[in-house]
């Protein structure tokens, strides 16, 4: 699958309208802060780029900019280091000088981009990179540039607030505390709930000096390598099921319990039998020694470690390594609570270390999910105060910047955390609808974990891979079955692939294919479409050799409440899951009759029902797009393109009278909705040429 935005607008540039410097509302009294052994390695990393996407605020842009600029000035009095600069003294030590030099504030315009353009495409569109300042700037440049930039970008129907922050000054914990506090101040909160701690008394404050080359510091990875980026979403329910599967271990003897019945059962079926006296003695001996032989309880694997193990396996499989290839899964861990004495929870600065876990590709794939998770779990649990101090000591023997990248092609690096309060940023008009990041510190194998918007333990993984690896991962059934946004689409696309291949090779039409199918279930919403029998489709083979089975639902019942758009259109809509964002360009009642010769009174009767359902399924594949397209998001006199489920290219434009035009077919009604589905009723049927030829009535055929 190509890694490009599936919905392209000709002009994707973000225009900077203004730049200004915002100063703290009150003068800082904080002394210079020395960079720690956790801060200094980040000097060669890009500025962190994280931000929130919001729906349009109910105030004009000038008032919004004033609100944010004033709030930023006030919040900087609580975070004076962010308004400072880096300095290096004569001994080579690097400090943050809290000199109130100010931060950069930018206003940008991208009103040709809608909220849907950002959150709906399968892959994160490149336009998001324009929502952040200080692109590709390394943190060492904080000697000459602001340590923070806030960019407010106007969108067609929303706003994006992007933060670019020096990575030698903050880690994720410090950054999101600042953003949360900024939002509080903008809402008018007088008393700050989470005051940062600026103490510099810990083992992290090192006497070692980092030597900087004469030509400065640079990132340690290729900034221009082709990459594909996608956000995979996992619901709380999905993650809990994954955790249960990962922790599904044998219970026998886990806590020293003896199952005598099982011993006797095995004895009765064992061709080499012991005498009854010996069996009785053996069981008695086990019981007497149970306390001595009691096994240690097996540590529970966390839900996040289960998810990391799932990703490790999926990417390793996608990269197609030989069994002997060593793979690395690197996790960033918070050291604040691991040190003794502990650092303050809101310690300001970096307090993170990177924990690598190594395993051969053969071991990752030949063992089960739990084995992979156990390797991660052991390393995380063992990283205590002793390990943190040992890591600091080892760095002091050879002070250097953190080598960020994928140096042997077999690395994964997990950053950020689903525990960060990324959706708590209500600036006064509601919480964000999405979290996105910029170009910073991205390379093949970089993963960032975000909380899911619905909360409750849901997780989003921002995955950055080479285009080839991403394409393979998206076909991996073990990984994709847990992803809530793609589970249905993944099954639908493979079902359509079966239908397309079957009709192409057999030439017998859909009646033959569906003659053995009376109920498919693609994870739809639980609406009863009226069929009772159930059979299974043949297994689907994937390029990696894995197989899966798909079911599908069909019905010859006329759905209720179908008067407005017609029975056939309603049947197509009910084939889709009601809780996922889709857009369907459904034919009108007249179009079904005129172009497909389908009538409610005769097309759903007897043998014709199978043919009718086959046609509706095929038309569905041509007319459904797996994201929302509202008419207001389509610009006037400009064509946008997107791919339907079947891969048919759709060309969408809008007339001044608000009529949508899709592949030269005009709309009759627009922006109807059913749950998460957007419905546009079209005065014609959108379909491929070959299919159109196959369903064209005989009296419409060209004459010789």
XYZ file of C-alpha atoms in Angstrom:
704
model
C 0.000 0.000 0.000
C 1.617 3.293 -1.017
C 2.465 5.641 1.825
C 0.855 8.829 0.714
C -2.125 10.859 1.782
C -5.138 9.193 0.187
C -6.788 12.547 -0.199
C -4.633 15.081 -2.010
C -5.232 18.821 -2.322
C -3.095 20.662 -4.828
C -1.824 23.325 -2.426
C -0.704 21.812 0.898
C 1.570 24.654 2.018
C 1.117 26.327 5.382
C 1.611 30.077 5.224
C 3.195 31.920 8.150
C 1.161 35.075 8.778
C 3.146 36.536 11.669
C 5.953 35.885 14.148
C 6.466 37.546 17.487
C 8.343 37.089 20.743
C 6.396 36.503 23.942
C 8.079 37.369 27.251
C 7.189 36.165 30.760
C 4.664 38.380 32.532
C 7.013 38.698 35.520
C 10.796 38.692 35.726
C 12.486 35.414 36.614
C 14.488 34.983 39.803
C 15.551 31.433 39.024
C 19.325 30.828 38.844
C 21.033 29.135 35.901
C 20.193 25.425 35.715
C 22.953 22.978 34.845
C 22.112 20.353 32.234
C 22.214 16.835 33.640
C 23.581 13.525 32.407
C 20.083 12.917 31.044
C 19.813 16.352 29.382
C 23.212 16.580 27.680
C 22.839 13.506 25.394
C 19.779 15.200 23.857
C 21.760 18.148 22.497
C 22.117 16.372 19.137
C 18.394 15.543 18.931
C 15.810 17.664 17.163
C 13.521 19.920 19.140
C 10.497 17.903 20.305
C 7.459 18.644 18.098
C 4.100 17.719 19.594
C 0.706 19.344 19.269
C -3.065 19.105 19.546
C -5.751 19.336 16.875
C -8.954 21.154 17.867
C -12.281 21.869 16.273
C -12.852 25.522 15.392
C -13.129 27.690 18.533
C -16.297 29.828 18.866
C -14.272 33.067 18.720
C -12.634 35.000 15.898
C -8.993 34.257 15.195
C -7.753 37.624 16.464
C -9.348 37.014 19.872
C -7.993 33.476 19.928
C -4.446 34.658 19.230
C -4.749 37.309 21.949
C -5.999 34.700 24.443
C -3.122 32.317 23.689
C -0.442 35.002 23.608
C -1.530 36.437 26.966
C -1.843 32.977 28.490
C 1.617 32.049 27.234
C 3.112 35.141 28.833
C 1.536 34.280 32.178
C 2.423 30.580 32.145
C 6.082 31.359 31.394
C 6.349 32.905 34.856
C 5.886 29.352 36.187
C 8.291 27.859 33.628
C 11.102 30.448 33.352
C 13.662 28.033 31.796
C 11.548 27.858 28.622
C 11.945 31.610 28.123
C 15.727 31.386 28.515
C 18.647 30.243 26.374
C 21.477 27.714 26.597
C 24.930 28.885 27.574
C 28.263 27.052 27.877
C 30.778 28.283 30.448
C 34.557 28.324 30.194
C 34.781 24.793 31.637
C 32.457 23.336 29.029
C 29.441 22.949 31.293
C 26.083 23.728 29.653
C 23.374 25.626 31.520
C 19.916 27.058 30.948
C 20.085 30.737 31.737
C 16.651 31.963 32.797
C 17.170 35.407 31.255
C 13.594 36.051 30.057
C 14.756 36.265 26.438
C 11.306 35.036 25.382
C 9.719 32.374 23.210
C 8.584 32.460 19.605
C 4.864 32.745 18.836
C 3.648 32.138 15.284
C 0.320 32.529 13.524
C -0.058 30.386 10.400
C -2.799 29.814 7.844
C -3.752 26.495 6.257
C -7.480 27.001 5.697
C -7.347 24.741 2.643
C -6.841 21.846 5.118
C -9.717 20.481 7.188
C -9.745 18.447 10.388
C -10.859 15.484 8.308
C -7.831 15.874 6.034
C -5.613 15.319 9.068
C -7.315 12.524 10.988
C -8.965 10.494 8.223
C -6.145 9.459 5.862
C -4.660 6.046 6.486
C -1.176 7.545 6.740
C -0.310 10.805 8.470
C -0.250 13.463 5.718
C 2.861 15.552 5.135
C 0.810 18.713 5.723
C 1.073 18.073 9.489
C 4.798 18.836 9.350
C 3.957 22.436 8.451
C 2.223 22.946 11.799
C 5.500 23.188 13.733
C 8.341 25.696 13.926
C 12.073 24.947 14.168
C 11.948 22.156 11.607
C 15.069 19.940 11.793
C 16.666 22.235 14.408
C 18.919 20.367 16.864
C 18.760 21.190 20.551
C 22.336 22.497 20.697
C 21.083 25.431 18.614
C 19.249 26.604 21.732
C 22.387 28.636 22.388
C 21.220 30.992 19.630
C 17.464 30.375 19.335
C 14.446 30.317 21.630
C 13.960 27.116 23.583
C 10.243 27.084 22.782
C 8.041 28.005 19.821
C 4.239 27.881 19.786
C 2.575 27.869 16.355
C -1.179 28.403 15.996
C -2.359 27.221 12.586
C -5.827 28.118 11.266
C -7.543 25.282 9.435
C -10.717 25.197 7.375
C -12.793 23.975 10.324
C -10.348 23.830 13.202
C -7.057 24.934 14.671
C -3.787 23.189 15.431
C -1.516 24.294 18.298
C 1.992 22.979 17.763
C 4.808 23.078 20.321
C 8.488 22.880 19.383
C 10.613 22.528 22.533
C 14.318 22.016 23.096
C 14.867 18.344 23.958
C 17.882 19.105 26.171
C 15.541 21.168 28.354
C 12.487 18.912 28.682
C 11.349 15.330 28.333
C 7.757 14.247 27.750
C 6.755 14.516 31.408
C 7.935 18.124 31.623
C 6.526 19.088 28.227
C 2.985 17.879 28.832
C 2.923 19.407 32.324
C 3.778 22.732 30.695
C 1.074 22.350 28.008
C -1.535 21.305 30.612
C -0.637 24.333 32.733
C -0.756 26.625 29.675
C -4.303 25.399 28.976
C -5.282 25.961 32.614
C -4.051 29.535 32.526
C -5.946 30.223 29.292
C -9.130 28.914 30.964
C -8.641 31.436 33.743
C -7.385 29.114 36.480
C -5.702 31.239 39.142
C -3.958 28.562 41.193
C -1.599 26.281 39.244
C -2.298 22.676 40.176
C 1.051 21.128 39.148
C 3.982 23.418 39.899
C 7.232 22.190 38.285
C 10.289 21.374 40.404
C 13.589 22.924 39.289
C 15.926 21.297 41.825
C 19.336 20.230 40.519
C 20.395 18.007 43.418
C 20.512 14.415 42.222
C 22.884 11.837 40.794
C 21.842 13.068 37.329
C 23.821 16.285 37.825
C 27.237 15.143 36.663
C 30.743 16.664 36.769
C 31.464 15.159 33.333
C 31.876 17.495 30.345
C 30.388 16.762 26.932
C 32.860 17.661 24.220
C 31.170 19.390 21.283
C 32.855 19.151 17.844
C 34.016 22.387 16.267
C 31.361 22.091 13.538
C 28.565 21.600 16.076
C 26.195 18.706 16.700
C 23.992 16.874 14.213
C 21.393 14.143 14.408
C 22.744 10.613 14.051
C 20.229 9.388 11.443
C 19.346 10.210 7.834
C 16.842 13.079 7.995
C 15.828 12.636 4.347
C 15.240 8.872 4.161
C 11.789 7.943 2.772
C 9.405 7.134 5.598
C 5.801 6.142 6.102
C 3.909 7.224 9.206
C 0.661 5.880 10.580
C -1.268 6.080 13.848
C -2.628 2.681 14.906
C -5.413 2.856 17.490
C -6.154 0.222 20.130
C -9.274 0.320 22.294
C -9.259 -0.442 25.988
C -11.177 -3.654 25.324
C -8.726 -4.743 22.644
C -5.719 -4.075 24.871
C -7.234 -5.938 27.832
C -7.891 -8.954 25.607
C -4.317 -8.754 24.336
C -3.023 -8.600 27.908
C -5.126 -11.624 28.850
C -3.730 -13.556 25.916
C -0.159 -12.567 26.822
C -0.630 -13.673 30.440
C -2.304 -16.955 29.508
C 0.140 -19.228 31.293
C -0.231 -22.739 32.638
C -1.587 -22.864 36.169
C -0.153 -26.233 37.139
C 2.271 -25.836 40.028
C 2.414 -22.054 39.587
C 1.826 -21.672 43.297
C 2.900 -25.066 44.511
C -0.489 -26.697 44.012
C -0.647 -30.430 43.281
C -3.255 -31.895 40.962
C -3.413 -35.540 42.058
C -6.227 -36.329 39.628
C -4.031 -35.248 36.731
C -1.159 -37.425 37.969
C -3.474 -40.401 38.214
C -4.943 -39.684 34.814
C -1.531 -39.553 33.194
C -0.546 -42.741 34.990
C -3.600 -44.592 33.684
C -2.702 -43.684 30.094
C 1.044 -44.211 30.414
C 2.273 -47.430 28.722
C 5.072 -47.653 31.299
C 3.106 -47.867 34.499
C 4.258 -47.435 38.082
C 2.771 -49.519 40.837
C -0.076 -47.972 42.783
C 2.150 -47.914 45.883
C 4.785 -45.909 44.034
C 2.207 -43.447 42.687
C 0.778 -42.951 46.165
C 4.262 -42.417 47.574
C 5.120 -39.974 44.802
C 2.036 -37.837 45.431
C 2.623 -37.934 49.170
C 6.199 -36.833 48.699
C 5.078 -33.892 46.512
C 2.560 -32.831 49.140
C 5.123 -32.975 51.962
C 7.627 -30.941 49.960
C 5.172 -28.477 48.428
C 6.401 -25.624 50.595
C 9.999 -26.306 49.634
C 9.305 -26.618 45.901
C 6.767 -23.801 45.692
C 7.392 -21.793 42.538
C 7.738 -18.059 42.560
C 4.638 -16.276 41.226
C 5.123 -15.374 37.576
C 5.244 -11.580 37.071
C 2.221 -10.228 35.252
C 2.919 -8.686 31.883
C 1.476 -5.186 31.597
C -0.910 -4.181 28.842
C 1.653 -1.791 27.355
C 4.394 -4.433 27.358
C 1.949 -6.779 25.632
C 1.332 -4.145 22.972
C 5.071 -3.540 22.522
C 5.660 -7.271 22.105
C 2.899 -7.440 19.498
C 4.558 -4.627 17.543
C 8.024 -6.173 17.907
C 6.781 -9.410 16.368
C 4.849 -7.675 13.611
C 7.704 -5.428 12.482
C 10.251 -8.256 12.718
C 8.033 -10.365 10.478
C 7.539 -7.437 8.089
C 11.275 -6.825 7.790
C 11.812 -10.449 6.699
C 15.093 -11.024 8.515
C 16.970 -14.329 8.615
C 16.553 -16.131 11.935
C 20.084 -15.237 13.027
C 19.589 -11.459 12.719
C 19.707 -9.676 16.096
C 16.799 -7.300 16.637
C 16.571 -4.538 19.235
C 13.535 -3.092 20.997
C 14.554 0.075 22.849
C 12.232 1.659 25.427
C 12.583 5.050 27.102
C 11.794 4.838 30.830
C 11.089 7.528 33.405
C 13.759 7.494 36.139
C 12.065 9.910 38.554
C 10.546 7.134 40.688
C 13.396 4.668 40.129
C 16.036 6.708 41.942
C 16.549 6.585 45.699
C 15.783 9.093 47.019
C 13.117 9.633 44.380
C 12.990 12.753 42.246
C 9.899 14.902 42.432
C 7.177 13.676 40.079
C 7.203 17.065 38.316
C 10.985 17.422 38.213
C 11.639 19.758 35.267
C 14.124 18.475 32.725
C 15.041 15.115 31.283
C 14.945 12.164 33.654
C 14.825 9.334 31.148
C 17.086 6.472 30.139
C 16.907 4.057 27.245
C 16.608 0.316 27.913
C 17.513 -1.984 24.997
C 16.207 -5.552 24.734
C 17.910 -7.873 22.254
C 16.643 -11.057 20.622
C 17.260 -12.845 17.352
C 14.557 -12.639 14.701
C 14.199 -16.397 14.986
C 13.506 -16.206 18.719
C 11.059 -13.302 18.341
C 8.991 -15.189 15.783
C 9.345 -18.788 16.948
C 8.334 -18.063 20.538
C 4.886 -16.833 21.486
C 3.781 -13.319 22.364
C 4.353 -13.865 26.074
C 8.004 -14.779 25.560
C 8.660 -11.483 23.753
C 6.780 -9.532 26.409
C 8.738 -11.289 29.169
C 12.036 -10.108 27.688
C 10.801 -6.514 27.803
C 9.275 -6.985 31.236
C 12.507 -8.336 32.774
C 14.553 -5.381 31.549
C 12.039 -2.794 32.714
C 11.647 -4.353 36.175
C 15.394 -4.620 36.664
C 16.016 -0.943 35.882
C 16.115 0.238 39.483
C 18.194 2.801 41.376
C 21.344 0.719 40.915
C 20.850 0.473 37.155
C 20.080 4.195 36.814
C 23.258 5.088 38.690
C 25.270 2.561 36.673
C 23.995 4.131 33.437
C 25.048 7.586 34.648
C 28.479 6.244 35.633
C 28.962 4.556 32.270
C 28.032 7.763 30.451
C 30.520 9.733 32.553
C 33.325 7.439 31.361
C 32.526 8.412 27.768
C 30.268 11.503 27.606
C 28.492 11.573 24.254
C 25.199 12.412 22.625
C 22.467 9.832 22.360
C 22.857 7.781 19.149
C 19.307 8.055 17.855
C 18.454 5.995 14.769
C 18.155 2.528 13.240
C 21.776 1.704 12.558
C 21.500 -1.946 11.531
C 17.981 -1.906 10.096
C 16.657 -4.103 12.904
C 15.875 -1.592 15.648
C 12.661 -0.255 17.167
C 12.735 2.744 19.513
C 9.682 3.423 21.690
C 9.227 6.937 23.038
C 6.545 9.035 24.709
C 3.921 7.366 26.921
C 0.188 6.602 26.895
C 0.158 7.924 30.467
C 0.951 11.485 29.393
C -2.139 13.740 29.743
C -2.203 14.741 26.079
C -5.977 15.172 25.878
C -6.298 17.255 29.060
C -5.487 20.448 27.169
C -8.730 22.416 27.206
C -7.827 26.027 26.411
C -11.406 27.151 26.869
C -13.382 25.704 23.955
C -13.088 21.955 24.506
C -10.558 19.158 24.527
C -8.505 18.240 21.454
C -9.664 15.688 18.910
C -6.199 14.339 18.093
C -2.500 14.415 18.949
C 0.049 14.693 16.160
C 3.797 15.249 15.976
C 6.089 16.901 13.468
C 9.106 15.676 11.559
C 11.424 15.739 14.574
C 13.523 12.684 15.486
C 11.772 10.323 13.076
C 13.466 7.418 11.376
C 12.664 3.861 10.330
C 11.589 2.153 13.553
C 10.645 5.194 15.668
C 7.467 4.590 17.678
C 5.608 7.041 19.914
C 2.857 5.993 22.315
C -0.094 8.310 22.930
C -3.234 7.835 24.999
C -6.323 7.171 22.905
C -8.819 10.009 22.719
C -11.565 7.933 24.347
C -9.334 7.405 27.411
C -9.846 4.492 29.779
C -6.581 2.806 28.827
C -6.903 3.055 25.051
C -3.609 3.613 23.216
C -2.521 5.132 19.907
C 0.829 4.077 18.450
C 2.445 6.512 16.037
C 4.545 4.146 13.941
C 7.254 5.351 11.547
C 8.737 2.766 9.175
C 10.205 2.462 5.730
C 7.408 2.330 3.132
C 8.185 -1.303 2.343
C 8.041 -2.394 5.988
C 4.841 -0.450 6.627
C 3.153 -2.104 3.657
C 4.045 -5.535 5.059
C 2.947 -4.643 8.601
C -0.446 -3.521 7.299
C -0.960 -7.027 5.925
C 0.095 -8.776 9.136
C -2.993 -10.517 10.579
C -1.585 -10.987 14.098
C -0.865 -7.277 14.478
C -3.789 -5.841 12.550
C -6.502 -7.859 14.286
C -6.032 -5.766 17.438
C -6.103 -2.374 15.697
C -9.586 -0.947 16.153
C -9.501 1.425 13.172
C -8.416 -1.129 10.624
C -9.916 -4.431 11.772
C -13.092 -3.980 9.760
C -11.432 -2.338 6.767
C -8.743 -5.010 6.699
C -11.390 -7.722 6.475
C -13.512 -5.852 3.944
C -10.613 -5.217 1.582
C -9.553 -8.848 1.672
C -13.135 -9.957 1.134
C -13.382 -7.663 -1.877
C -10.107 -9.089 -3.100
C -11.642 -12.585 -2.957
C -14.731 -11.426 -4.825
C -12.715 -9.639 -7.479
C -10.295 -12.530 -8.002
C -13.050 -15.114 -8.028
C -15.145 -13.377 -10.665
C -12.128 -12.571 -12.779
C -10.854 -16.129 -12.874
C -14.128 -17.995 -13.116
C -16.124 -15.629 -15.267
C -19.230 -17.089 -13.635
C -20.404 -13.938 -11.892
C -21.212 -13.280 -8.283
C -24.137 -15.694 -8.129
C -21.752 -18.645 -8.273
C -19.415 -17.125 -5.692
C -22.196 -16.365 -3.259
C -24.254 -19.485 -3.842
C -22.563 -21.151 -0.840
C -22.700 -18.032 1.338
C -25.694 -17.191 3.462
C -24.090 -15.178 6.249
C -20.850 -13.221 6.340
C -19.957 -11.303 9.502
C -17.375 -8.569 9.106
C -17.596 -7.173 12.627
C -20.559 -4.982 11.700
C -22.862 -3.201 14.074
C -25.278 -5.652 15.670
C -28.226 -4.991 13.374
C -30.239 -8.028 12.332
C -30.410 -8.236 8.565
C -32.647 -11.275 8.554
C -30.599 -14.315 7.505
C -30.301 -17.287 9.828
C -28.036 -19.806 8.091
C -24.282 -19.497 8.259
C -21.422 -20.881 6.210
C -17.771 -19.887 5.981
C -15.850 -18.397 3.142
C -12.624 -20.124 2.116
C -9.534 -19.051 4.031
C -7.781 -15.946 2.748
C -4.087 -16.284 2.054
C -1.789 -13.348 2.717
C 1.569 -12.609 1.168
C 3.362 -13.711 4.341
C 1.688 -17.116 4.309
C -0.742 -16.436 7.140
C -4.366 -17.359 6.701
C -7.586 -16.065 8.154
C -11.299 -16.645 7.736
C -13.917 -14.014 6.978
C -17.675 -14.023 7.311
C -20.164 -11.653 5.721
C -23.769 -10.731 6.420
C -26.391 -10.361 3.749
C -30.135 -9.980 3.733
C -33.118 -10.040 1.476
C -35.203 -8.138 4.015
C -36.015 -4.542 3.156
C -34.533 -2.456 5.983
C -36.808 -0.217 7.994
C -36.701 3.557 7.533
C -35.458 3.203 3.966
C -38.025 5.488 2.361
C -35.745 8.528 2.206
C -32.870 7.053 0.200
C -34.294 3.731 -0.929
C -34.064 0.116 0.172
C -30.938 -0.773 -1.810
C -29.005 2.249 -0.551
C -30.020 1.441 3.015
C -28.907 -2.172 2.600
C -25.478 -0.992 1.411
C -25.132 1.378 4.360
C -26.044 -1.359 6.822
C -23.187 -3.482 5.467
C -20.816 -0.954 7.042
C -19.897 -0.795 10.756
C -21.850 2.043 12.285
C -19.107 3.123 14.711
C -16.303 3.787 12.221
C -15.895 6.815 9.935
C -16.889 6.076 6.346
C -18.216 8.124 3.449
C -20.482 6.464 0.911
C -21.550 7.953 -2.436
C -24.667 5.834 -2.709
C -26.847 5.702 -5.850
C -30.324 7.201 -5.666
C -33.456 5.066 -5.991
C -33.804 6.185 -9.597
C -30.149 5.365 -10.354
C -30.551 1.793 -9.088
C -33.534 1.301 -11.381
C -32.163 3.197 -14.387
C -28.506 2.102 -14.394
C -28.598 -1.315 -12.694
C -32.174 -2.416 -13.446
C -32.761 -3.228 -9.769
C -36.303 -3.057 -8.460
C -37.369 -3.754 -4.906
C -40.371 -5.846 -5.933
C -38.465 -8.361 -8.061
C -34.711 -8.112 -7.348
C -34.936 -9.471 -3.793
C -37.010 -12.509 -4.652
C -35.800 -16.089 -5.058
C -32.643 -16.679 -7.067
C -32.370 -12.987 -7.918
C -31.562 -12.150 -4.303
C -28.052 -13.580 -4.601
C -27.341 -11.647 -7.784
C -28.691 -8.471 -6.253
C -26.600 -8.825 -3.125
C -23.518 -9.505 -5.253
C -24.123 -6.312 -7.229
C -24.664 -4.252 -4.060
C -21.464 -5.632 -2.539
C -19.492 -4.693 -5.644
C -21.029 -1.216 -5.880
C -20.236 -0.763 -2.190
C -16.553 -1.350 -2.918
C -16.588 1.394 -5.573
C -18.472 3.982 -3.557
C -17.087 3.784 0.004
C -14.134 5.798 1.297
C -12.749 4.854 4.752
C -12.903 8.349 6.235
C -15.383 11.207 6.457
C -15.800 13.658 3.564
C -18.327 16.376 4.325
C -19.371 18.671 1.500
C -17.995 21.699 3.356
C -14.520 20.152 3.326
C -14.488 20.044 -0.493
C -13.157 23.336 -1.897
C -14.921 25.137 -4.732
C -13.479 24.826 -8.242
C -10.735 22.502 -7.052
C -10.667 18.742 -7.460
C -9.580 16.386 -4.715
C -8.817 12.720 -5.202
C -9.266 9.698 -2.966
C -9.361 5.928 -3.295
C -12.453 3.827 -2.665
C -12.217 0.444 -0.945
C -11.725 -1.269 -4.296
C -8.933 1.124 -5.253
C -11.081 2.989 -7.777
C -9.871 6.572 -7.993
C -12.599 9.057 -7.071
C -12.392 12.649 -8.300
C -14.446 14.907 -6.054
C -15.326 18.552 -6.712
C -18.065 21.001 -5.758
C -20.140 23.471 -7.744
C -21.064 26.912 -6.397
C -24.578 25.556 -5.749
C -23.062 23.086 -3.208
C -23.574 20.096 -5.503
C -20.861 17.455 -5.196
C -19.549 15.918 -8.391
C -17.835 12.530 -8.169
C -16.445 10.996 -11.345
C -18.813 13.265 -13.318
C -21.877 12.100 -11.383
C -23.754 14.844 -9.543
C -25.218 14.588 -6.055
C -28.914 14.792 -5.233
C -28.490 14.972 -1.440
C -25.362 15.568 0.638
C -24.197 15.213 4.229
C -26.782 12.724 5.422
C -25.514 10.844 8.442
C -26.047 7.521 10.158
C -23.916 7.241 13.287
C -20.337 7.731 12.026
C -21.180 7.273 8.329
C -21.491 10.260 5.972
C -23.918 9.622 3.094
C -24.081 11.465 -0.229
C -26.896 10.380 -2.563
C -25.763 10.445 -6.214
C -27.735 10.686 -9.444
C -25.900 7.711 -10.915
C -23.755 4.707 -10.031
C -20.001 5.090 -9.499
C -18.327 1.967 -10.861
C -15.380 0.652 -12.836
C -15.710 0.352 -16.608
C -15.457 -3.456 -16.665
C -18.158 -3.835 -14.055
C -20.362 -1.326 -15.838
C -20.023 -3.380 -19.010
C -20.973 -6.585 -17.168
C -24.156 -5.182 -15.628
C -25.304 -3.095 -18.591
C -28.720 -4.338 -19.809
C -28.799 -6.085 -23.186
C -30.874 -3.347 -24.805
C -28.141 -0.837 -23.917
C -25.354 -2.735 -25.678
C -23.674 -1.055 -28.628
C -24.920 -2.221 -31.996
C -22.579 -3.509 -34.691
